[in-house]
Amino acid sequence: MVGPDTWRALVTGSSGGSGGSSGLLTHSEAASIFTSAGITWTSSGNCSNRNSTSCTSFDGLRRASADGAVALRRASNCALTITGGTETGHASGTYSHWNGYKLDFSPGTCLSNYVTGTFPRTGTRADGAALYTAPSGNVYARESNHWDVTFMN
């Protein structure tokens, strides 16, 4: 017999939230981290099913990405609202939403002023999004209706 944490480690190769900065989180683990930090999130479908494009899911989010969101909240002192997580429907790739590297945030004035006033603009993505890169390597892309943040560390 094995417990739920052992089973998750056997099935996913991850120990969940306790496996260090590269560990993958469940939705409830990430939600708890965000709630504790005062970070909110929205879901157009009021759901967290990773396989539905109308949901906002944190299943499979890297612990480093959750920690990066918390660090952003503390450094910026801005109210943060996550609008996209690991759910299907985002672009693919190694450093993708699905693989737990990215979160989308509402582009409030506070967050936008913080990113553009703190980090250098480092280019323009193929889709026209302005790119800003933090010293940590995290990349902030200003899309039409949100900030798409890739948490590299």
CSV table of N, CA and C in Angstrom, one decimal:
chain,number,residue,atom,x,y,z
A,1,MET,N,0.8,-1.2,0.0
A,1,MET,CA,0.0,0.0,0.0
A,1,MET,C,0.9,1.2,0.0
A,2,VAL,N,0.5,2.2,-0.7
A,2,VAL,CA,1.2,3.5,-0.8
A,2,VAL,C,0.2,4.6,-0.5
A,3,GLY,N,0.7,5.7,0.0
A,3,GLY,CA,-0.1,6.9,0.3
A,3,GLY,C,-0.2,7.8,-1.0
A,4,PRO,N,-1.0,8.8,-1.0
A,4,PRO,CA,-1.2,9.7,-2.2
A,4,PRO,C,0.0,10.4,-2.6
A,5,ASP,N,0.9,10.8,-1.7
A,5,ASP,CA,2.1,11.5,-2.1
A,5,ASP,C,3.1,10.5,-2.8
A,6,THR,N,3.2,9.3,-2.3
A,6,THR,CA,4.0,8.3,-2.9
A,6,THR,C,3.5,7.9,-4.3
A,7,TRP,N,2.2,7.7,-4.4
A,7,TRP,CA,1.5,7.4,-5.6
A,7,TRP,C,1.8,8.4,-6.7
A,8,ARG,N,1.6,9.7,-6.3
A,8,ARG,CA,1.9,10.8,-7.2
A,8,ARG,C,3.3,10.8,-7.7
A,9,ALA,N,4.3,10.5,-6.8
A,9,ALA,CA,5.7,10.5,-7.2
A,9,ALA,C,6.0,9.3,-8.1
A,10,LEU,N,5.3,8.2,-7.9
A,10,LEU,CA,5.5,7.0,-8.8
A,10,LEU,C,4.9,7.3,-10.2
A,11,VAL,N,3.7,7.9,-10.2
A,11,VAL,CA,3.1,8.1,-11.5
A,11,VAL,C,3.7,9.3,-12.3
A,12,THR,N,4.0,10.4,-11.6
A,12,THR,CA,4.4,11.6,-12.3
A,12,THR,C,5.9,11.8,-12.3
A,13,GLY,N,6.6,11.1,-11.4
A,13,GLY,CA,8.1,11.3,-11.3
A,13,GLY,C,8.3,12.5,-10.4
A,14,SER,N,7.3,13.1,-9.8
A,14,SER,CA,7.4,14.3,-8.9
A,14,SER,C,6.9,14.0,-7.6
A,15,SER,N,7.4,14.6,-6.6
A,15,SER,CA,6.9,14.5,-5.2
A,15,SER,C,5.9,15.6,-4.9
A,16,GLY,N,5.4,16.2,-5.9
A,16,GLY,CA,4.4,17.3,-5.6
A,16,GLY,C,5.2,18.5,-5.2
A,17,GLY,N,4.6,19.2,-4.2
A,17,GLY,CA,5.2,20.5,-3.7
A,17,GLY,C,6.4,20.3,-2.8
A,18,SER,N,6.8,19.1,-2.4
A,18,SER,CA,7.9,19.0,-1.5
A,18,SER,C,9.2,18.6,-2.1
A,19,GLY,N,9.2,18.5,-3.4
A,19,GLY,CA,10.4,18.0,-4.1
A,19,GLY,C,11.4,19.1,-4.5
A,20,GLY,N,11.3,20.3,-3.9
A,20,GLY,CA,12.3,21.3,-4.3
A,20,GLY,C,11.7,22.2,-5.4
A,21,SER,N,12.6,23.1,-5.9
A,21,SER,CA,12.1,24.1,-6.9
A,21,SER,C,11.6,23.6,-8.2
A,22,SER,N,12.0,22.3,-8.5
A,22,SER,CA,11.6,21.8,-9.8
A,22,SER,C,10.4,20.9,-9.7
A,23,GLY,N,9.9,20.7,-8.5
A,23,GLY,CA,8.7,19.8,-8.3
A,23,GLY,C,7.5,20.4,-8.9
A,24,LEU,N,6.6,19.5,-9.3
A,24,LEU,CA,5.3,19.9,-9.9
A,24,LEU,C,4.2,19.9,-8.8
A,25,LEU,N,3.3,20.9,-8.9
A,25,LEU,CA,2.3,21.1,-8.0
A,25,LEU,C,0.9,20.6,-8.5
A,26,THR,N,0.1,20.2,-7.6
A,26,THR,CA,-1.3,20.0,-7.9
A,26,THR,C,-2.0,21.4,-7.9
A,27,HIS,N,-3.2,21.4,-8.5
A,27,HIS,CA,-4.0,22.6,-8.5
A,27,HIS,C,-4.2,23.2,-7.0
A,28,SER,N,-4.6,22.3,-6.1
A,28,SER,CA,-4.8,22.7,-4.8
A,28,SER,C,-3.6,23.2,-4.1
A,29,GLU,N,-2.4,22.6,-4.3
A,29,GLU,CA,-1.2,23.0,-3.7
A,29,GLU,C,-0.8,24.4,-4.2
A,30,ALA,N,-0.9,24.6,-5.5
A,30,ALA,CA,-0.6,26.0,-6.0
A,30,ALA,C,-1.6,27.0,-5.6
A,31,ALA,N,-2.9,26.6,-5.5
A,31,ALA,CA,-3.9,27.6,-5.1
A,31,ALA,C,-3.7,28.0,-3.7
A,32,SER,N,-3.2,27.1,-2.8
A,32,SER,CA,-2.9,27.4,-1.4
A,32,SER,C,-1.8,28.4,-1.3
A,33,ILE,N,-0.7,28.2,-2.1
A,33,ILE,CA,0.4,29.1,-2.2
A,33,ILE,C,0.0,30.5,-2.6
A,34,PHE,N,-0.9,30.5,-3.6
A,34,PHE,CA,-1.3,31.8,-4.1
A,34,PHE,C,-2.2,32.5,-3.1
A,35,THR,N,-3.1,31.8,-2.5
A,35,THR,CA,-4.0,32.4,-1.5
A,35,THR,C,-3.2,33.0,-0.4
A,36,SER,N,-2.2,32.2,0.1
A,36,SER,CA,-1.4,32.7,1.2
A,36,SER,C,-0.6,34.0,0.9
A,37,ALA,N,-0.3,34.1,-0.4
A,37,ALA,CA,0.4,35.3,-0.8
A,37,ALA,C,-0.5,36.5,-1.2
A,38,GLY,N,-1.8,36.3,-1.2
A,38,GLY,CA,-2.7,37.3,-1.6
A,38,GLY,C,-2.9,37.4,-3.1
A,39,ILE,N,-2.6,36.4,-3.8
A,39,ILE,CA,-2.7,36.4,-5.3
A,39,ILE,C,-4.1,35.7,-5.6
A,40,THR,N,-4.9,36.3,-6.4
A,40,THR,CA,-6.2,35.8,-6.8
A,40,THR,C,-6.1,35.2,-8.2
A,41,TRP,N,-7.1,34.5,-8.7
A,41,TRP,CA,-7.2,34.0,-10.0
A,41,TRP,C,-8.6,34.0,-10.5
A,42,THR,N,-8.8,34.0,-11.8
A,42,THR,CA,-10.1,33.9,-12.4
A,42,THR,C,-10.1,32.8,-13.4
A,43,SER,N,-11.3,32.3,-13.7
A,43,SER,CA,-11.5,31.2,-14.7
A,43,SER,C,-12.8,31.5,-15.4
A,44,SER,N,-12.8,31.7,-16.7
A,44,SER,CA,-14.0,32.1,-17.4
A,44,SER,C,-15.1,31.0,-17.3
A,45,GLY,N,-14.6,29.7,-17.1
A,45,GLY,CA,-15.6,28.6,-16.9
A,45,GLY,C,-15.8,28.3,-15.4
A,46,ASN,N,-15.3,29.1,-14.5
A,46,ASN,CA,-15.4,28.8,-13.1
A,46,ASN,C,-15.0,27.3,-12.8
A,47,CYS,N,-13.8,26.9,-13.3
A,47,CYS,CA,-13.3,25.5,-13.2
A,47,CYS,C,-11.8,25.5,-13.2
A,48,SER,N,-11.3,24.3,-12.8
A,48,SER,CA,-9.8,24.1,-12.8
A,48,SER,C,-9.4,22.9,-13.6
A,49,ASN,N,-10.2,22.4,-14.5
A,49,ASN,CA,-9.9,21.2,-15.3
A,49,ASN,C,-8.8,21.5,-16.3
A,50,ARG,N,-7.7,20.9,-16.2
A,50,ARG,CA,-6.5,21.2,-17.0
A,50,ARG,C,-6.8,20.9,-18.5
A,51,ASN,N,-7.7,20.1,-18.8
A,51,ASN,CA,-8.0,19.7,-20.2
A,51,ASN,C,-9.1,20.5,-20.8
A,52,SER,N,-9.5,21.6,-20.2
A,52,SER,CA,-10.6,22.5,-20.7
A,52,SER,C,-10.0,23.9,-20.9
A,53,THR,N,-10.2,24.5,-22.1
A,53,THR,CA,-9.7,25.8,-22.4
A,53,THR,C,-10.4,26.9,-21.6
A,54,SER,N,-11.6,26.6,-21.1
A,54,SER,CA,-12.3,27.6,-20.4
A,54,SER,C,-12.0,27.6,-18.9
A,55,CYS,N,-11.1,26.8,-18.5
A,55,CYS,CA,-10.7,26.7,-17.0
A,55,CYS,C,-9.4,27.3,-16.8
A,56,THR,N,-9.1,27.6,-15.6
A,56,THR,CA,-7.7,28.1,-15.2
A,56,THR,C,-7.2,27.0,-14.2
A,57,SER,N,-6.2,26.3,-14.7
A,57,SER,CA,-5.7,25.2,-13.9
A,57,SER,C,-4.2,25.4,-13.5
A,58,PHE,N,-3.9,24.9,-12.3
A,58,PHE,CA,-2.5,24.9,-11.9
A,58,PHE,C,-1.9,23.5,-11.8
A,59,ASP,N,-2.6,22.5,-12.2
A,59,ASP,CA,-2.1,21.2,-12.2
A,59,ASP,C,-0.8,21.1,-13.0
A,60,GLY,N,0.3,20.6,-12.5
A,60,GLY,CA,1.5,20.5,-13.2
A,60,GLY,C,2.3,21.8,-13.2
A,61,LEU,N,1.9,22.8,-12.5
A,61,LEU,CA,2.7,24.0,-12.4
A,61,LEU,C,4.0,23.7,-11.6
A,62,ARG,N,5.1,24.2,-12.1
A,62,ARG,CA,6.4,24.1,-11.5
A,62,ARG,C,6.4,24.9,-10.2
A,63,ARG,N,7.0,24.3,-9.1
A,63,ARG,CA,7.1,25.0,-7.9
A,63,ARG,C,7.8,26.3,-8.1
A,64,ALA,N,8.8,26.3,-8.9
A,64,ALA,CA,9.6,27.6,-9.2
A,64,ALA,C,8.7,28.6,-9.8
A,65,SER,N,7.7,28.3,-10.6
A,65,SER,CA,6.8,29.2,-11.2
A,65,SER,C,5.9,29.8,-10.1
A,66,ALA,N,5.4,29.0,-9.2
A,66,ALA,CA,4.5,29.5,-8.1
A,66,ALA,C,5.3,30.4,-7.2
A,67,ASP,N,6.6,30.0,-6.9
A,67,ASP,CA,7.4,30.8,-6.1
A,67,ASP,C,7.7,32.2,-6.8
A,68,GLY,N,7.9,32.1,-8.1
A,68,GLY,CA,8.1,33.3,-8.9
A,68,GLY,C,7.0,34.3,-8.9
A,69,ALA,N,5.7,33.7,-8.9
A,69,ALA,CA,4.6,34.6,-8.8
A,69,ALA,C,4.5,35.3,-7.4
A,70,VAL,N,4.8,34.5,-6.4
A,70,VAL,CA,4.8,35.1,-5.1
A,70,VAL,C,5.9,36.2,-4.9
A,71,ALA,N,7.1,35.9,-5.5
A,71,ALA,CA,8.2,36.9,-5.5
A,71,ALA,C,7.7,38.2,-6.2
A,72,LEU,N,7.0,38.0,-7.4
A,72,LEU,CA,6.5,39.1,-8.1
A,72,LEU,C,5.5,39.9,-7.3
A,73,ARG,N,4.7,39.3,-6.6
A,73,ARG,CA,3.7,39.9,-5.8
A,73,ARG,C,4.4,40.8,-4.7
A,74,ARG,N,5.4,40.2,-4.0
A,74,ARG,CA,6.1,40.9,-3.0
A,74,ARG,C,6.9,42.0,-3.5
A,75,ALA,N,7.6,41.8,-4.6
A,75,ALA,CA,8.5,42.9,-5.1
A,75,ALA,C,7.7,44.0,-5.7
A,76,SER,N,6.6,43.7,-6.3
A,76,SER,CA,5.9,44.8,-7.0
A,76,SER,C,4.9,45.5,-6.0
A,77,ASN,N,4.5,44.8,-5.0
A,77,ASN,CA,3.4,45.2,-4.1
A,77,ASN,C,2.1,45.5,-4.8
A,78,CYS,N,1.9,44.8,-5.9
A,78,CYS,CA,0.7,45.0,-6.7
A,78,CYS,C,-0.3,43.8,-6.4
A,79,ALA,N,-1.5,44.1,-6.5
A,79,ALA,CA,-2.5,43.1,-6.5
A,79,ALA,C,-2.4,42.3,-7.8
A,80,LEU,N,-2.2,41.0,-7.7
A,80,LEU,CA,-2.1,40.1,-8.9
A,80,LEU,C,-3.3,39.2,-9.1
A,81,THR,N,-3.7,39.1,-10.3
A,81,THR,CA,-4.8,38.2,-10.6
A,81,THR,C,-4.3,37.3,-11.8
A,82,ILE,N,-4.3,36.0,-11.6
A,82,ILE,CA,-3.9,35.0,-12.6
A,82,ILE,C,-5.1,34.7,-13.5
A,83,THR,N,-4.9,34.8,-14.8
A,83,THR,CA,-5.9,34.5,-15.7
A,83,THR,C,-5.7,33.3,-16.6
A,84,GLY,N,-4.5,32.7,-16.5
A,84,GLY,CA,-4.2,31.5,-17.2
A,84,GLY,C,-3.1,30.8,-16.5
A,85,GLY,N,-3.2,29.4,-16.6
A,85,GLY,CA,-2.2,28.6,-15.9
A,85,GLY,C,-1.8,27.5,-16.8
A,86,THR,N,-1.9,26.2,-16.4
A,86,THR,CA,-1.4,25.1,-17.1
A,86,THR,C,-2.5,24.4,-18.0
A,87,GLU,N,-3.6,25.0,-18.2
A,87,GLU,CA,-4.7,24.4,-18.9
A,87,GLU,C,-4.3,24.4,-20.4
A,88,THR,N,-5.0,23.5,-21.1
A,88,THR,CA,-4.8,23.3,-22.6
A,88,THR,C,-5.2,24.6,-23.3
A,89,GLY,N,-4.7,24.8,-24.5
A,89,GLY,CA,-5.2,25.9,-25.3
A,89,GLY,C,-4.1,27.0,-25.5
A,90,HIS,N,-3.0,26.9,-24.8
A,90,HIS,CA,-1.9,27.8,-24.9
A,90,HIS,C,-0.9,27.3,-26.0
A,91,ALA,N,0.0,28.1,-26.4
A,91,ALA,CA,1.1,27.7,-27.3
A,91,ALA,C,1.9,26.6,-26.7
A,92,SER,N,2.4,25.7,-27.5
A,92,SER,CA,3.2,24.6,-27.1
A,92,SER,C,4.7,25.0,-27.0
A,93,GLY,N,5.5,24.1,-26.5
A,93,GLY,CA,6.9,24.3,-26.4
A,93,GLY,C,7.5,23.9,-25.1
A,94,THR,N,8.8,23.9,-25.0
A,94,THR,CA,9.4,23.4,-23.7
A,94,THR,C,9.0,24.3,-22.6
A,95,TYR,N,9.1,25.6,-22.8
A,95,TYR,CA,8.8,26.6,-21.7
A,95,TYR,C,7.4,27.1,-21.8
A,96,SER,N,6.4,26.2,-21.8
A,96,SER,CA,5.0,26.5,-22.1
A,96,SER,C,4.2,26.5,-20.8
A,97,HIS,N,3.0,27.0,-21.0
A,97,HIS,CA,2.0,26.9,-19.9
A,97,HIS,C,1.8,25.4,-19.5
A,98,TRP,N,1.6,24.5,-20.5
A,98,TRP,CA,1.3,23.1,-20.2
A,98,TRP,C,2.4,22.5,-19.4
A,99,ASN,N,3.7,22.9,-19.6
A,99,ASN,CA,4.8,22.3,-18.9
A,99,ASN,C,5.1,23.0,-17.6
A,100,GLY,N,4.3,24.0,-17.2
A,100,GLY,CA,4.3,24.6,-15.9
A,100,GLY,C,5.2,25.8,-15.8
A,101,TYR,N,5.7,26.3,-16.9
A,101,TYR,CA,6.6,27.5,-16.8
A,101,TYR,C,6.0,28.8,-16.9
A,102,LYS,N,4.7,28.9,-17.3
A,102,LYS,CA,4.1,30.2,-17.6
A,102,LYS,C,2.8,30.4,-16.8
A,103,LEU,N,2.5,31.6,-16.5
A,103,LEU,CA,1.3,32.1,-15.9
A,103,LEU,C,0.9,33.4,-16.6
A,104,ASP,N,-0.4,33.6,-16.8
A,104,ASP,CA,-0.9,34.8,-17.3
A,104,ASP,C,-1.5,35.7,-16.2
A,105,PHE,N,-1.2,37.0,-16.3
A,105,PHE,CA,-1.7,37.9,-15.2
A,105,PHE,C,-2.5,39.0,-15.9
A,106,SER,N,-3.6,39.5,-15.2
A,106,SER,CA,-4.3,40.7,-15.6
A,106,SER,C,-3.3,41.8,-15.7
A,107,PRO,N,-3.5,42.7,-16.7
A,107,PRO,CA,-2.5,43.8,-16.9
A,107,PRO,C,-2.9,45.1,-16.2
A,108,GLY,N,-3.1,45.0,-14.9
A,108,GLY,CA,-3.4,46.2,-14.1
A,108,GLY,C,-2.3,47.3,-14.3
A,109,THR,N,-2.7,48.5,-14.0
A,109,THR,CA,-1.7,49.6,-14.1
A,109,THR,C,-0.5,49.4,-13.2
A,110,CYS,N,-0.8,48.9,-12.0
A,110,CYS,CA,0.4,48.7,-11.0
A,110,CYS,C,1.4,47.7,-11.6
A,111,LEU,N,0.9,46.5,-12.1
A,111,LEU,CA,1.8,45.5,-12.6
A,111,LEU,C,2.5,46.0,-13.9
A,112,SER,N,1.7,46.6,-14.7
A,112,SER,CA,2.3,47.1,-16.0
A,112,SER,C,3.4,48.2,-15.7
A,113,ASN,N,3.1,49.1,-14.8
A,113,ASN,CA,4.1,50.1,-14.4
A,113,ASN,C,5.4,49.4,-13.8
A,114,TYR,N,5.1,48.4,-13.0
A,114,TYR,CA,6.2,47.8,-12.3
A,114,TYR,C,7.1,47.1,-13.3
A,115,VAL,N,6.5,46.3,-14.2
A,115,VAL,CA,7.3,45.5,-15.2
A,115,VAL,C,8.1,46.5,-16.1
A,116,THR,N,7.4,47.5,-16.7
A,116,THR,CA,8.0,48.3,-17.7
A,116,THR,C,9.0,49.3,-17.0
A,117,GLY,N,8.8,49.6,-15.7
A,117,GLY,CA,9.7,50.5,-15.0
A,117,GLY,C,10.9,49.8,-14.3
A,118,THR,N,10.8,48.5,-14.2
A,118,THR,CA,11.8,47.8,-13.5
A,118,THR,C,12.8,47.0,-14.4
A,119,PHE,N,12.2,46.4,-15.4
A,119,PHE,CA,13.0,45.5,-16.3
A,119,PHE,C,13.2,46.1,-17.6
A,120,PRO,N,14.4,45.9,-18.2
A,120,PRO,CA,14.6,46.4,-19.6
A,120,PRO,C,13.8,45.7,-20.6
A,121,ARG,N,13.4,46.5,-21.6
A,121,ARG,CA,12.7,45.9,-22.8
A,121,ARG,C,13.8,45.2,-23.6
A,122,THR,N,13.6,43.9,-23.9
A,122,THR,CA,14.6,43.1,-24.5
A,122,THR,C,14.2,42.7,-25.9
A,123,GLY,N,13.1,43.1,-26.4
A,123,GLY,CA,12.8,42.8,-27.8
A,123,GLY,C,11.3,42.7,-28.0
A,124,THR,N,10.9,42.1,-29.1
A,124,THR,CA,9.5,41.9,-29.5
A,124,THR,C,9.3,40.5,-29.9
A,125,ARG,N,8.4,39.8,-29.4
A,125,ARG,CA,8.1,38.4,-29.8
A,125,ARG,C,7.5,38.4,-31.2
A,126,ALA,N,7.5,37.3,-31.8
A,126,ALA,CA,7.0,37.1,-33.2
A,126,ALA,C,5.5,37.6,-33.3
A,127,ASP,N,4.7,37.5,-32.2
A,127,ASP,CA,3.3,37.9,-32.3
A,127,ASP,C,3.1,39.3,-31.9
A,128,GLY,N,4.2,40.1,-31.8
A,128,GLY,CA,4.2,41.5,-31.5
A,128,GLY,C,4.2,41.9,-30.0
A,129,ALA,N,4.3,40.9,-29.1
A,129,ALA,CA,4.3,41.2,-27.7
A,129,ALA,C,5.6,41.8,-27.3
A,130,ALA,N,5.6,42.9,-26.6
A,130,ALA,CA,6.8,43.5,-26.1
A,130,ALA,C,7.4,42.6,-25.0
A,131,LEU,N,8.7,42.4,-25.0
A,131,LEU,CA,9.4,41.5,-24.0
A,131,LEU,C,10.2,42.3,-23.1
A,132,TYR,N,10.1,42.0,-21.8
A,132,TYR,CA,10.9,42.5,-20.7
A,132,TYR,C,11.5,41.4,-20.0
A,133,THR,N,12.8,41.5,-19.6
A,133,THR,CA,13.5,40.4,-19.0
A,133,THR,C,14.1,40.8,-17.7
A,134,ALA,N,13.7,40.0,-16.6
A,134,ALA,CA,14.2,40.3,-15.3
A,134,ALA,C,15.7,39.7,-15.1
A,135,PRO,N,16.5,40.2,-14.2
A,135,PRO,CA,17.8,39.6,-14.0
A,135,PRO,C,17.7,38.1,-13.7
A,136,SER,N,16.6,37.6,-13.1
A,136,SER,CA,16.5,36.2,-12.8
A,136,SER,C,16.4,35.4,-14.1
A,137,GLY,N,16.1,36.0,-15.2
A,137,GLY,CA,15.8,35.3,-16.5
A,137,GLY,C,14.3,35.2,-16.8
A,138,ASN,N,13.5,35.6,-15.9
A,138,ASN,CA,12.0,35.5,-16.1
A,138,ASN,C,11.7,36.5,-17.2
A,139,VAL,N,10.8,36.1,-18.1
A,139,VAL,CA,10.5,36.9,-19.3
A,139,VAL,C,9.0,37.3,-19.2
A,140,TYR,N,8.7,38.6,-19.3
A,140,TYR,CA,7.4,39.2,-19.3
A,140,TYR,C,7.0,39.6,-20.7
A,141,ALA,N,6.0,39.1,-21.2
A,141,ALA,CA,5.5,39.4,-22.6
A,141,ALA,C,4.2,40.1,-22.5
A,142,ARG,N,4.1,41.3,-23.0
A,142,ARG,CA,2.8,42.1,-22.9
A,142,ARG,C,2.0,41.8,-24.1
A,143,GLU,N,1.1,40.8,-23.9
A,143,GLU,CA,0.1,40.5,-25.0
A,143,GLU,C,-1.0,41.5,-24.9
A,144,SER,N,-2.0,41.3,-25.8
A,144,SER,CA,-3.0,42.3,-26.0
A,144,SER,C,-3.9,42.5,-24.7
A,145,ASN,N,-4.1,41.4,-24.0
A,145,ASN,CA,-5.0,41.5,-22.8
A,145,ASN,C,-4.5,40.9,-21.5
A,146,HIS,N,-3.2,40.6,-21.5
A,146,HIS,CA,-2.6,40.1,-20.3
A,146,HIS,C,-1.1,40.1,-20.4
A,147,TRP,N,-0.4,39.9,-19.2
A,147,TRP,CA,1.0,39.7,-19.2
A,147,TRP,C,1.2,38.2,-19.2
A,148,ASP,N,2.0,37.7,-20.1
A,148,ASP,CA,2.4,36.3,-20.2
A,148,ASP,C,3.8,36.2,-19.6
A,149,VAL,N,3.9,35.5,-18.5
A,149,VAL,CA,5.2,35.5,-17.8
A,149,VAL,C,5.8,34.1,-17.8
A,150,THR,N,7.0,34.0,-18.3
A,150,THR,CA,7.7,32.7,-18.3
A,150,THR,C,8.7,32.8,-17.1
A,151,PHE,N,8.5,31.8,-16.1
A,151,PHE,CA,9.3,31.8,-14.9
A,151,PHE,C,10.5,30.8,-15.2
A,152,MET,N,11.6,31.3,-15.4
A,152,MET,CA,12.8,30.5,-15.7
A,152,MET,C,13.5,30.0,-14.5
A,153,ASN,N,13.3,30.8,-13.4
A,153,ASN,CA,14.0,30.4,-12.1
A,153,ASN,C,13.0,30.6,-11.0
